[in-house]
GROMACS .gro file of C-alpha atoms in nm:
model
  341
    1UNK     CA    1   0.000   0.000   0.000
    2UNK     CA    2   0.118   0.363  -0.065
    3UNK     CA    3   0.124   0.614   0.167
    4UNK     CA    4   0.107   0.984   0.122
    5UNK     CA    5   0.028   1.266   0.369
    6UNK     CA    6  -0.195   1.495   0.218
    7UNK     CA    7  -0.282   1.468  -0.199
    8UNK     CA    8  -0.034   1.682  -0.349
    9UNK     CA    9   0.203   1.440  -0.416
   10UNK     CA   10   0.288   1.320  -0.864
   11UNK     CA   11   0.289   0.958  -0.726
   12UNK     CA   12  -0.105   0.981  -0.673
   13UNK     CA   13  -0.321   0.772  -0.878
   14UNK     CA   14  -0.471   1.035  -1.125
   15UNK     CA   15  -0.827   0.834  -1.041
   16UNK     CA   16  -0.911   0.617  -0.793
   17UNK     CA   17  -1.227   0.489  -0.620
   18UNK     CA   18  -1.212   0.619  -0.221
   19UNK     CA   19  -1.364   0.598   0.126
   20UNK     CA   20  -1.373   0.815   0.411
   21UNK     CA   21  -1.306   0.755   0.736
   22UNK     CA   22  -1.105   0.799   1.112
   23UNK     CA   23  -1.112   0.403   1.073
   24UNK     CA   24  -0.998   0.356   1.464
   25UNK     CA   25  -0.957  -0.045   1.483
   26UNK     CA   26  -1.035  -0.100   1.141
   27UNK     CA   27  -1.297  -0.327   1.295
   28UNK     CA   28  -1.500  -0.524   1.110
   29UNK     CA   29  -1.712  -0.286   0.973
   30UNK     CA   30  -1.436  -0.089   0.823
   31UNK     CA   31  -1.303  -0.434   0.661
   32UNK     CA   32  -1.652  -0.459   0.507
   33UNK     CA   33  -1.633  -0.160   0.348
   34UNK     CA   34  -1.280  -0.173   0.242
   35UNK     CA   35  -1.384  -0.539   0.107
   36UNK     CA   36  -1.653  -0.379  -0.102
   37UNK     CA   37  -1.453  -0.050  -0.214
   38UNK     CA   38  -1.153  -0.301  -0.379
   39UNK     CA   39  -1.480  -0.479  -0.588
   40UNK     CA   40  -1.592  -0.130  -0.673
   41UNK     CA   41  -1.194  -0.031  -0.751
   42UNK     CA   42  -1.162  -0.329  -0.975
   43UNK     CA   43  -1.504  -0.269  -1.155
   44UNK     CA   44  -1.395   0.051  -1.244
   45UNK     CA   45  -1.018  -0.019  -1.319
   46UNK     CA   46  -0.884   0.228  -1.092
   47UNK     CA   47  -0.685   0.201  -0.704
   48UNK     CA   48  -0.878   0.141  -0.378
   49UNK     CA   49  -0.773   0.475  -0.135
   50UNK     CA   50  -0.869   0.535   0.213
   51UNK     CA   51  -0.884   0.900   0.342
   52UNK     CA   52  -0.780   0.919   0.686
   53UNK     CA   53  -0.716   1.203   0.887
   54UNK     CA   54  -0.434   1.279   1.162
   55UNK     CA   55  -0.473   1.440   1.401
   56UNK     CA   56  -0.830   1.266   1.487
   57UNK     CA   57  -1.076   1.533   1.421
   58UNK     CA   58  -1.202   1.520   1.799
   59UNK     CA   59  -0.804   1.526   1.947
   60UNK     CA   60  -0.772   1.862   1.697
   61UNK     CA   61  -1.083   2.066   1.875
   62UNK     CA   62  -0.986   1.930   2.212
   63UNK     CA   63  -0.658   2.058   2.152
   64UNK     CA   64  -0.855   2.381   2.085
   65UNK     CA   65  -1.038   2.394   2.328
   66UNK     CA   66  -0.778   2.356   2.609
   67UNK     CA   67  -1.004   2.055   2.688
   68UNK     CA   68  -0.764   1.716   2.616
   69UNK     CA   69  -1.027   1.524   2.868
   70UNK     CA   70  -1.222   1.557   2.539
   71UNK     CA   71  -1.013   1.386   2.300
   72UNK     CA   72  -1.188   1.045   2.241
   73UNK     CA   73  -0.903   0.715   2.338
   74UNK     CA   74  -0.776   0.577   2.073
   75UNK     CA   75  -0.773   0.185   1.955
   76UNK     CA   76  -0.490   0.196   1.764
   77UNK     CA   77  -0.174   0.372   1.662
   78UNK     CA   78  -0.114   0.517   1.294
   79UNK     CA   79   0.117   0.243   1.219
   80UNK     CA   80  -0.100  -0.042   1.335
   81UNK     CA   81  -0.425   0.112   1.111
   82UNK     CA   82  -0.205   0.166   0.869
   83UNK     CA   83  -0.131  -0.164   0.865
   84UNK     CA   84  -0.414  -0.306   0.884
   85UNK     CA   85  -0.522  -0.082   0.635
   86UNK     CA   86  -0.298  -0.258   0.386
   87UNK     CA   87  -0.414  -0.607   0.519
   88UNK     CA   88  -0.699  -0.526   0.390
   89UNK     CA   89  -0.550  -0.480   0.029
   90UNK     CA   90  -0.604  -0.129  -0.044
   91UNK     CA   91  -0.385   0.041  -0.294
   92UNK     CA   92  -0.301   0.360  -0.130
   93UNK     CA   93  -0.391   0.621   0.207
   94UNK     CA   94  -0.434   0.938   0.197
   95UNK     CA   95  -0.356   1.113   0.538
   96UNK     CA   96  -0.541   1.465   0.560
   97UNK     CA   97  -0.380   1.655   0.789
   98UNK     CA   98  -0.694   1.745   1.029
   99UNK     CA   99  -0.596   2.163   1.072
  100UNK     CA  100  -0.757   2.470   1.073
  101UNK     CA  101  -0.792   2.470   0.699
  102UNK     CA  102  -0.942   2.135   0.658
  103UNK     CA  103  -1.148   2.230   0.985
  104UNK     CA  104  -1.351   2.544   0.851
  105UNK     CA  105  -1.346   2.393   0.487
  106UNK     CA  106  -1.692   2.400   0.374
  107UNK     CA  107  -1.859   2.054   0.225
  108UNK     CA  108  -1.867   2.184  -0.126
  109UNK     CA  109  -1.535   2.329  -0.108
  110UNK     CA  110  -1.371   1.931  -0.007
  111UNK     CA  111  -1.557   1.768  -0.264
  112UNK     CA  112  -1.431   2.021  -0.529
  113UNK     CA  113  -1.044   2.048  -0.413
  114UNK     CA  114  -1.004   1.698  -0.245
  115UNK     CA  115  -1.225   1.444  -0.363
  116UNK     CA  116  -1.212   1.582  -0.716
  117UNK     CA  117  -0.900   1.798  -0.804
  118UNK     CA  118  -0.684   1.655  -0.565
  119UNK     CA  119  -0.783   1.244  -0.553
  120UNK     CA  120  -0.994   1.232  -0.856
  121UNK     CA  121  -1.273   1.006  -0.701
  122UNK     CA  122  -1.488   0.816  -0.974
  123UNK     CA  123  -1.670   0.637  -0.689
  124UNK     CA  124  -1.727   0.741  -0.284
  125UNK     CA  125  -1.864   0.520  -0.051
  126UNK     CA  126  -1.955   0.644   0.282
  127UNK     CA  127  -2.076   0.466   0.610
  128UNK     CA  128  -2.435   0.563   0.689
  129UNK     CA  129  -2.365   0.829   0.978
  130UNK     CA  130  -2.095   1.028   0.741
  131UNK     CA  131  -2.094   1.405   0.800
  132UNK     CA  132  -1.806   1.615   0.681
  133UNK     CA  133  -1.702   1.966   0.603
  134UNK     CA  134  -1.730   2.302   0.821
  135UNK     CA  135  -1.971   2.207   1.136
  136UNK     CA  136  -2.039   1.847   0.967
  137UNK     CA  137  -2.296   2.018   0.722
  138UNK     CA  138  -2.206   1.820   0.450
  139UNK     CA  139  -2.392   1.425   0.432
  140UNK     CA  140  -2.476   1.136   0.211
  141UNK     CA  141  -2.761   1.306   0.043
  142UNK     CA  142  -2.554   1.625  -0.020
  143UNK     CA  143  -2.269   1.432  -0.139
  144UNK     CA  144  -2.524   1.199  -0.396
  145UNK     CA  145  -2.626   1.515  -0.528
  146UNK     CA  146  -2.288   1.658  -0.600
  147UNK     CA  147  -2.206   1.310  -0.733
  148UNK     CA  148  -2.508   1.343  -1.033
  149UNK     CA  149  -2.408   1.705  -1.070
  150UNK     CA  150  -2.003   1.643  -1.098
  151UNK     CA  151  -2.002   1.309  -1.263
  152UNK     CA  152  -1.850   1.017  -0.984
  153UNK     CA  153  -2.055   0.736  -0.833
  154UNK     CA  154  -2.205   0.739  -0.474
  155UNK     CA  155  -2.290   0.480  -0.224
  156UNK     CA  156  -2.342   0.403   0.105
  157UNK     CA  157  -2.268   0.123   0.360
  158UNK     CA  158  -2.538   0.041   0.624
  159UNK     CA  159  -2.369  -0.052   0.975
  160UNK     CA  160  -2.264  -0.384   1.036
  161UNK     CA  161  -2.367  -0.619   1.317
  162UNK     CA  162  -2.201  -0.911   1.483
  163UNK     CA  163  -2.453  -1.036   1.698
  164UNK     CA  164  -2.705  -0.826   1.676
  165UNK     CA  165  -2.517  -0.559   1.803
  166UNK     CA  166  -2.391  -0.269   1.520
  167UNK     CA  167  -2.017  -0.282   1.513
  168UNK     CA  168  -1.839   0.051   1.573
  169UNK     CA  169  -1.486   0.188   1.700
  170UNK     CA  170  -1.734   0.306   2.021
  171UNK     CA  171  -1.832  -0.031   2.071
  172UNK     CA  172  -1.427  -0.130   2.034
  173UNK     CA  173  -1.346   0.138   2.295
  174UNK     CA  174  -1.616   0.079   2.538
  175UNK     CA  175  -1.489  -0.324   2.532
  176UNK     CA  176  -1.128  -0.216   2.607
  177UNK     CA  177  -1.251  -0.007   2.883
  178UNK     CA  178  -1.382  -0.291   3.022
  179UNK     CA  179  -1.126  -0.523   2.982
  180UNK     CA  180  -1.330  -0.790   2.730
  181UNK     CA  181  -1.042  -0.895   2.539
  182UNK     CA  182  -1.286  -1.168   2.395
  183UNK     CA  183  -1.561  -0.918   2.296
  184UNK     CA  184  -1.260  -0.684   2.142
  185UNK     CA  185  -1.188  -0.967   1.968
  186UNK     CA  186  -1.519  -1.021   1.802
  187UNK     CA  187  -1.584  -0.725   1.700
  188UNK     CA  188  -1.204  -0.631   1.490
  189UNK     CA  189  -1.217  -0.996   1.369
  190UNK     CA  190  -0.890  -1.052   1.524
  191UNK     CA  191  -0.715  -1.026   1.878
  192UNK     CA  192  -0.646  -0.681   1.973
  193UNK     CA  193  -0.233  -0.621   1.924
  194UNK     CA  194   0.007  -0.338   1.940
  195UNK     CA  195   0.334  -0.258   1.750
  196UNK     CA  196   0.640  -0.044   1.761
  197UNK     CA  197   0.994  -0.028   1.833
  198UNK     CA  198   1.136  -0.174   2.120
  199UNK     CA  199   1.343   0.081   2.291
  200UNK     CA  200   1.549   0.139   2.602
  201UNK     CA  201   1.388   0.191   2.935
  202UNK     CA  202   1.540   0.261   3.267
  203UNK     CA  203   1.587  -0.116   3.273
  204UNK     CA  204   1.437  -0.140   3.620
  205UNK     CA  205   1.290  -0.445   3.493
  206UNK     CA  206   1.650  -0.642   3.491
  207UNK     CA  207   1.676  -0.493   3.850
  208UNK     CA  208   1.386  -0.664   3.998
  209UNK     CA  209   1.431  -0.996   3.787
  210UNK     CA  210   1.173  -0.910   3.515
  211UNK     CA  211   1.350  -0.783   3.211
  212UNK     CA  212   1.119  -0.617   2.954
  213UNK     CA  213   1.036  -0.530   2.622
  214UNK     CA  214   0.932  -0.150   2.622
  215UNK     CA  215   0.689   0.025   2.335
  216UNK     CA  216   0.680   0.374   2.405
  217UNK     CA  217   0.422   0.615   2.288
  218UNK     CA  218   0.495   1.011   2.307
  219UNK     CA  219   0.113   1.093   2.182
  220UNK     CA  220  -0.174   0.832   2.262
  221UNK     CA  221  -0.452   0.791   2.422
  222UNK     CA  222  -0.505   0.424   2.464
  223UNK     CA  223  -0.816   0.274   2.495
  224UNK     CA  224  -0.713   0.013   2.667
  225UNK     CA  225  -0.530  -0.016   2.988
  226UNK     CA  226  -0.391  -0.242   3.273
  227UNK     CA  227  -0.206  -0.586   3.300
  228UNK     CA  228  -0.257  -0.822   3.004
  229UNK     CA  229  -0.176  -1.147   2.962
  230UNK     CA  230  -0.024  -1.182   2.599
  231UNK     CA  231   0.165  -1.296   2.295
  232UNK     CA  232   0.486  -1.107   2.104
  233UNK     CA  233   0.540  -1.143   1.723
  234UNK     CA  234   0.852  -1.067   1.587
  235UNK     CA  235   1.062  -1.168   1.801
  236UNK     CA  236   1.155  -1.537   1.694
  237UNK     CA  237   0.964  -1.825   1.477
  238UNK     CA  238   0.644  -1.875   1.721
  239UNK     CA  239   0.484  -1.630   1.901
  240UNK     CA  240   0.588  -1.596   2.285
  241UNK     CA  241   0.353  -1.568   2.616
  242UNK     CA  242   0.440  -1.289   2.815
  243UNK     CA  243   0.231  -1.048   3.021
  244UNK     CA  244   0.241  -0.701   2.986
  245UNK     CA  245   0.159  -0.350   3.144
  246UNK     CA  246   0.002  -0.057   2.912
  247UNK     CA  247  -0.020   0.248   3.147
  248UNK     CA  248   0.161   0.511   3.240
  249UNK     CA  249   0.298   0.240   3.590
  250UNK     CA  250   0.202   0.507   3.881
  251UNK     CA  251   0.435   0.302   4.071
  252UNK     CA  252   0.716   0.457   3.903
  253UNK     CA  253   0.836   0.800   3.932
  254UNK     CA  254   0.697   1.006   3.706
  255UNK     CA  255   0.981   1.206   3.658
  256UNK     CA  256   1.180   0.909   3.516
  257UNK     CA  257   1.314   0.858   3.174
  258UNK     CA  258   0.975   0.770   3.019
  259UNK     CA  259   0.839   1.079   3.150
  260UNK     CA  260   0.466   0.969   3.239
  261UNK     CA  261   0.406   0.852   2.911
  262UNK     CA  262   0.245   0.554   2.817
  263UNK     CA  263   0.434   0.271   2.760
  264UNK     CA  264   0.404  -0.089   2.675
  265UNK     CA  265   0.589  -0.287   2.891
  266UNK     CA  266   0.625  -0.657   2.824
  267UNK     CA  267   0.773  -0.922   2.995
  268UNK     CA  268   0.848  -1.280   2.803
  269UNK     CA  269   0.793  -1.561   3.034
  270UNK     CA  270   1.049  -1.777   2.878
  271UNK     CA  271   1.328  -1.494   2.726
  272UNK     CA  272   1.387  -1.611   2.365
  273UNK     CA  273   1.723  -1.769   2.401
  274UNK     CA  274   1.847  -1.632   2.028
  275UNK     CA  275   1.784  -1.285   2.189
  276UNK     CA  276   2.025  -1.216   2.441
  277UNK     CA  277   2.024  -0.956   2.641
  278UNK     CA  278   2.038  -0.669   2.412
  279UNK     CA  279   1.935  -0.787   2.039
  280UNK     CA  280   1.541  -0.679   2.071
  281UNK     CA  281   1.624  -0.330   2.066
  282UNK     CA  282   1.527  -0.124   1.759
  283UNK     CA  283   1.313  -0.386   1.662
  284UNK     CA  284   0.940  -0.371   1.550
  285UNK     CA  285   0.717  -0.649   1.754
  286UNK     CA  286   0.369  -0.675   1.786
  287UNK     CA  287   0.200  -0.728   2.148
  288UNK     CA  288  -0.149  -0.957   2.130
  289UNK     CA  289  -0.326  -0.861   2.407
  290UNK     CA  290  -0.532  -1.170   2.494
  291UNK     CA  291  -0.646  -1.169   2.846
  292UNK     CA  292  -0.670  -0.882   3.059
  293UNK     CA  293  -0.536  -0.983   3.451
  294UNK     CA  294  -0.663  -0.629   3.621
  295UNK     CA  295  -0.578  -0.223   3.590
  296UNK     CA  296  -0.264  -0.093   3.664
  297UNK     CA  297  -0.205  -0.105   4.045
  298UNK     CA  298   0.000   0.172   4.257
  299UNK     CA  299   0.236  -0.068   4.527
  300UNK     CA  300   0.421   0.106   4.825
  301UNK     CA  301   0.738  -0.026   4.701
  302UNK     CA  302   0.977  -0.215   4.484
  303UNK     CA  303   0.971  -0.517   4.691
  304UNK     CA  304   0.590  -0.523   4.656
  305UNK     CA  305   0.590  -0.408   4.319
  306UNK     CA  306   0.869  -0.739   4.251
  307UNK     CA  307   0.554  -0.970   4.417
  308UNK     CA  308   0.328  -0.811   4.227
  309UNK     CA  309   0.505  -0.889   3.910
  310UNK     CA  310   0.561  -1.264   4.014
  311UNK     CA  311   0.207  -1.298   4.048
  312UNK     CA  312   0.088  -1.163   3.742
  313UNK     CA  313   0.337  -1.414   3.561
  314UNK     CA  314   0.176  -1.706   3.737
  315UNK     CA  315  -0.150  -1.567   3.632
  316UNK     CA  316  -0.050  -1.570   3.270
  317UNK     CA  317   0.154  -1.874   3.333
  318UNK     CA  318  -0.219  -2.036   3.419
  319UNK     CA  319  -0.396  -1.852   3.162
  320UNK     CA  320  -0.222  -2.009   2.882
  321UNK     CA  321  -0.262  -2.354   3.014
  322UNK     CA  322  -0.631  -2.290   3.020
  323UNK     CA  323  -0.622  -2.180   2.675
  324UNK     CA  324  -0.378  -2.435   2.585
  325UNK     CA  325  -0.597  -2.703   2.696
  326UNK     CA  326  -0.952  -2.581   2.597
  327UNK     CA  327  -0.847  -2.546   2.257
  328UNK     CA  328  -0.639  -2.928   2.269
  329UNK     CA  329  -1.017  -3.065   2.383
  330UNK     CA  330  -1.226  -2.844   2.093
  331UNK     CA  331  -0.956  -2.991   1.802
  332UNK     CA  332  -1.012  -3.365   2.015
  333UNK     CA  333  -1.385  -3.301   1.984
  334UNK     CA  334  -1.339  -3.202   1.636
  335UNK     CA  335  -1.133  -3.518   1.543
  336UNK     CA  336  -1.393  -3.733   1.715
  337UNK     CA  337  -1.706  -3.592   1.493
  338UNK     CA  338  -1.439  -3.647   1.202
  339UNK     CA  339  -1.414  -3.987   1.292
  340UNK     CA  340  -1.750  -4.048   1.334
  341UNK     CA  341  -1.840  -3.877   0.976
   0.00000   0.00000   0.00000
């Protein structure tokens, strides 16, 4: 997938067929519409592009406001919608840049300079709640309209439900909030992971016997919080338990090199051998946040915060062999109606 951050760039498909969207999680909903947008692409002969935005919308009139308590928490960071973005096979993203400009733009104005001058839409398909422009005046019936007047298809995507419940990025947030990594899970299709860079810490970690894989994030609001049972990509052929801490740890000083931001802080339960003790730094791993063990817990000291450690590795420890052995009895039970057949 190609990337570009706003749509002056040569490299831009002179034509393309586009959605719209924040496309937090890229949940399942999103990955219907992308799924229908590449059908539409390939109808048409032109790329699939998704039109994000960055800042989100809401974090840019927070920031305006003076009122960050306002900015909505976020399910994932650009690089893992991004990614998924291009799991989902779509050609290129276009990153608006959500300013002041783009802000007080009015609806006929960004159909006329971005969807048409700058990305050359031939088709637009639009979830059913889309609003857009200055004070979301512009909507699906405004944008039809402009589509018969201009010349480029319009459609639009009714919500999609898993369960009878309509699948959103509010629904993915209000699961993380909760801790229902199971529910999360239903509703992106997929278990709920994190990537990045591993970088250096303050390596308390080796200090109180728990060496750790840190993912640090300078501006992000995560949805989710607390102490996770988990598995890491990336590092060697399998994946590898570990449990983790997303938080900003208010056991820690806050003052210390991370700062008070929030980090990712993963412990391995059985350290990759072909690692060492330095070789995971620098590169890019992705956390699978599988089972959440409880929120992030303020001890009195290291000592306690060293037994509270220990216990949330037993607590994985026993997680995964209750995981491990549910899903040995399902493929047993599987085998057996095999048989049977």
């Amino acid at each position: 997938m190609k990337i570009f951050r706003g749509y002056q760039h040569p490299q831009l498909a002179p034509e393309c067929a586009l959605t719209i969207g924040n496309f937090d999680g890229v949940h399942r909903g999103h990955q219907a519409m992308l799924a229908l947008l590449k059908n539409e692409a390939q109808h048409r002969g032109v790329p699939s592009c998704a039109v994000t935005f960055e800042p989100h919308p809401r974090d840019y009139f927070a920031a305006l406001a003076r009122k960050p308590e306002l900015a909505p928490a976020r399910i994932a960071t650009l690089r893992d919608k991004l990614g998924e973005l291009d799991h989902c096979g779509i050609d290129q993203c276009v990153i608006l840049p959500f300013n002041a400009h783009l802000a007080s733009q009015s609806p006929d104005a960004f159909i006329q300079e971005v969807l048409l001058k700058g990305l050359g839409a031939r088709y637009v398909l639009v979830g059913d709640d889309f609003r857009f422009g200055a004070r979301r005046a512009g909507d699906y019936a405004m944008l039809d309209a402009a589509g018969v007047r201009l010349g480029f298809d319009v459609a639009r995507m009714n919500s999609y439900e898993v369960s009878n419940s309509r699948v959103s990025s509010s629904a993915v947030r209000e699961a993380l909030s909760q801790g229902d990594m199971v529910r999360v899970a239903a509703l992106l299709g997929r278990p709920y992971s994190i990537s990045g860079h591993v970088v250096h810490g303050r390596k308390l970690g080796r200090e109180l016997g728990f060496r750790t894989l840190n993912l640090r994030f300078s501006h992000w609001k995560p949805a989710a919080s607390g102490i996770f049972a988990v598995l890491v990509h990336g590092l060697a052929g399998q994946p590898v338990p570990g449990v983790a801490n997303l938080g900003i740890r208010p056991s820690i000083d806050p003052d210390d090199v991370n700062g008070g931001r929030v980090l990712l802080e993963t412990h391995c339960l059985d350290w990759p051998a072909s690692l060492g003790a330095q070789e995971a730094y620098g590169k890019i791993i992705r956390v699978e946040l599988l089972h959440k063990l409880h929120d992030e817990l303020k001890y009195d000291g290291l000592e306690s915060l060293k037994t509270g450690i220990a216990k949330d590795c037993d607590d994985a420890r026993a997680f995964f062999t209750q995981s491990f052995s549910a899903s040995m009895h399902t493929e047993t039970s599987r085998q057996t109606t095999r048989d049977r057949i």
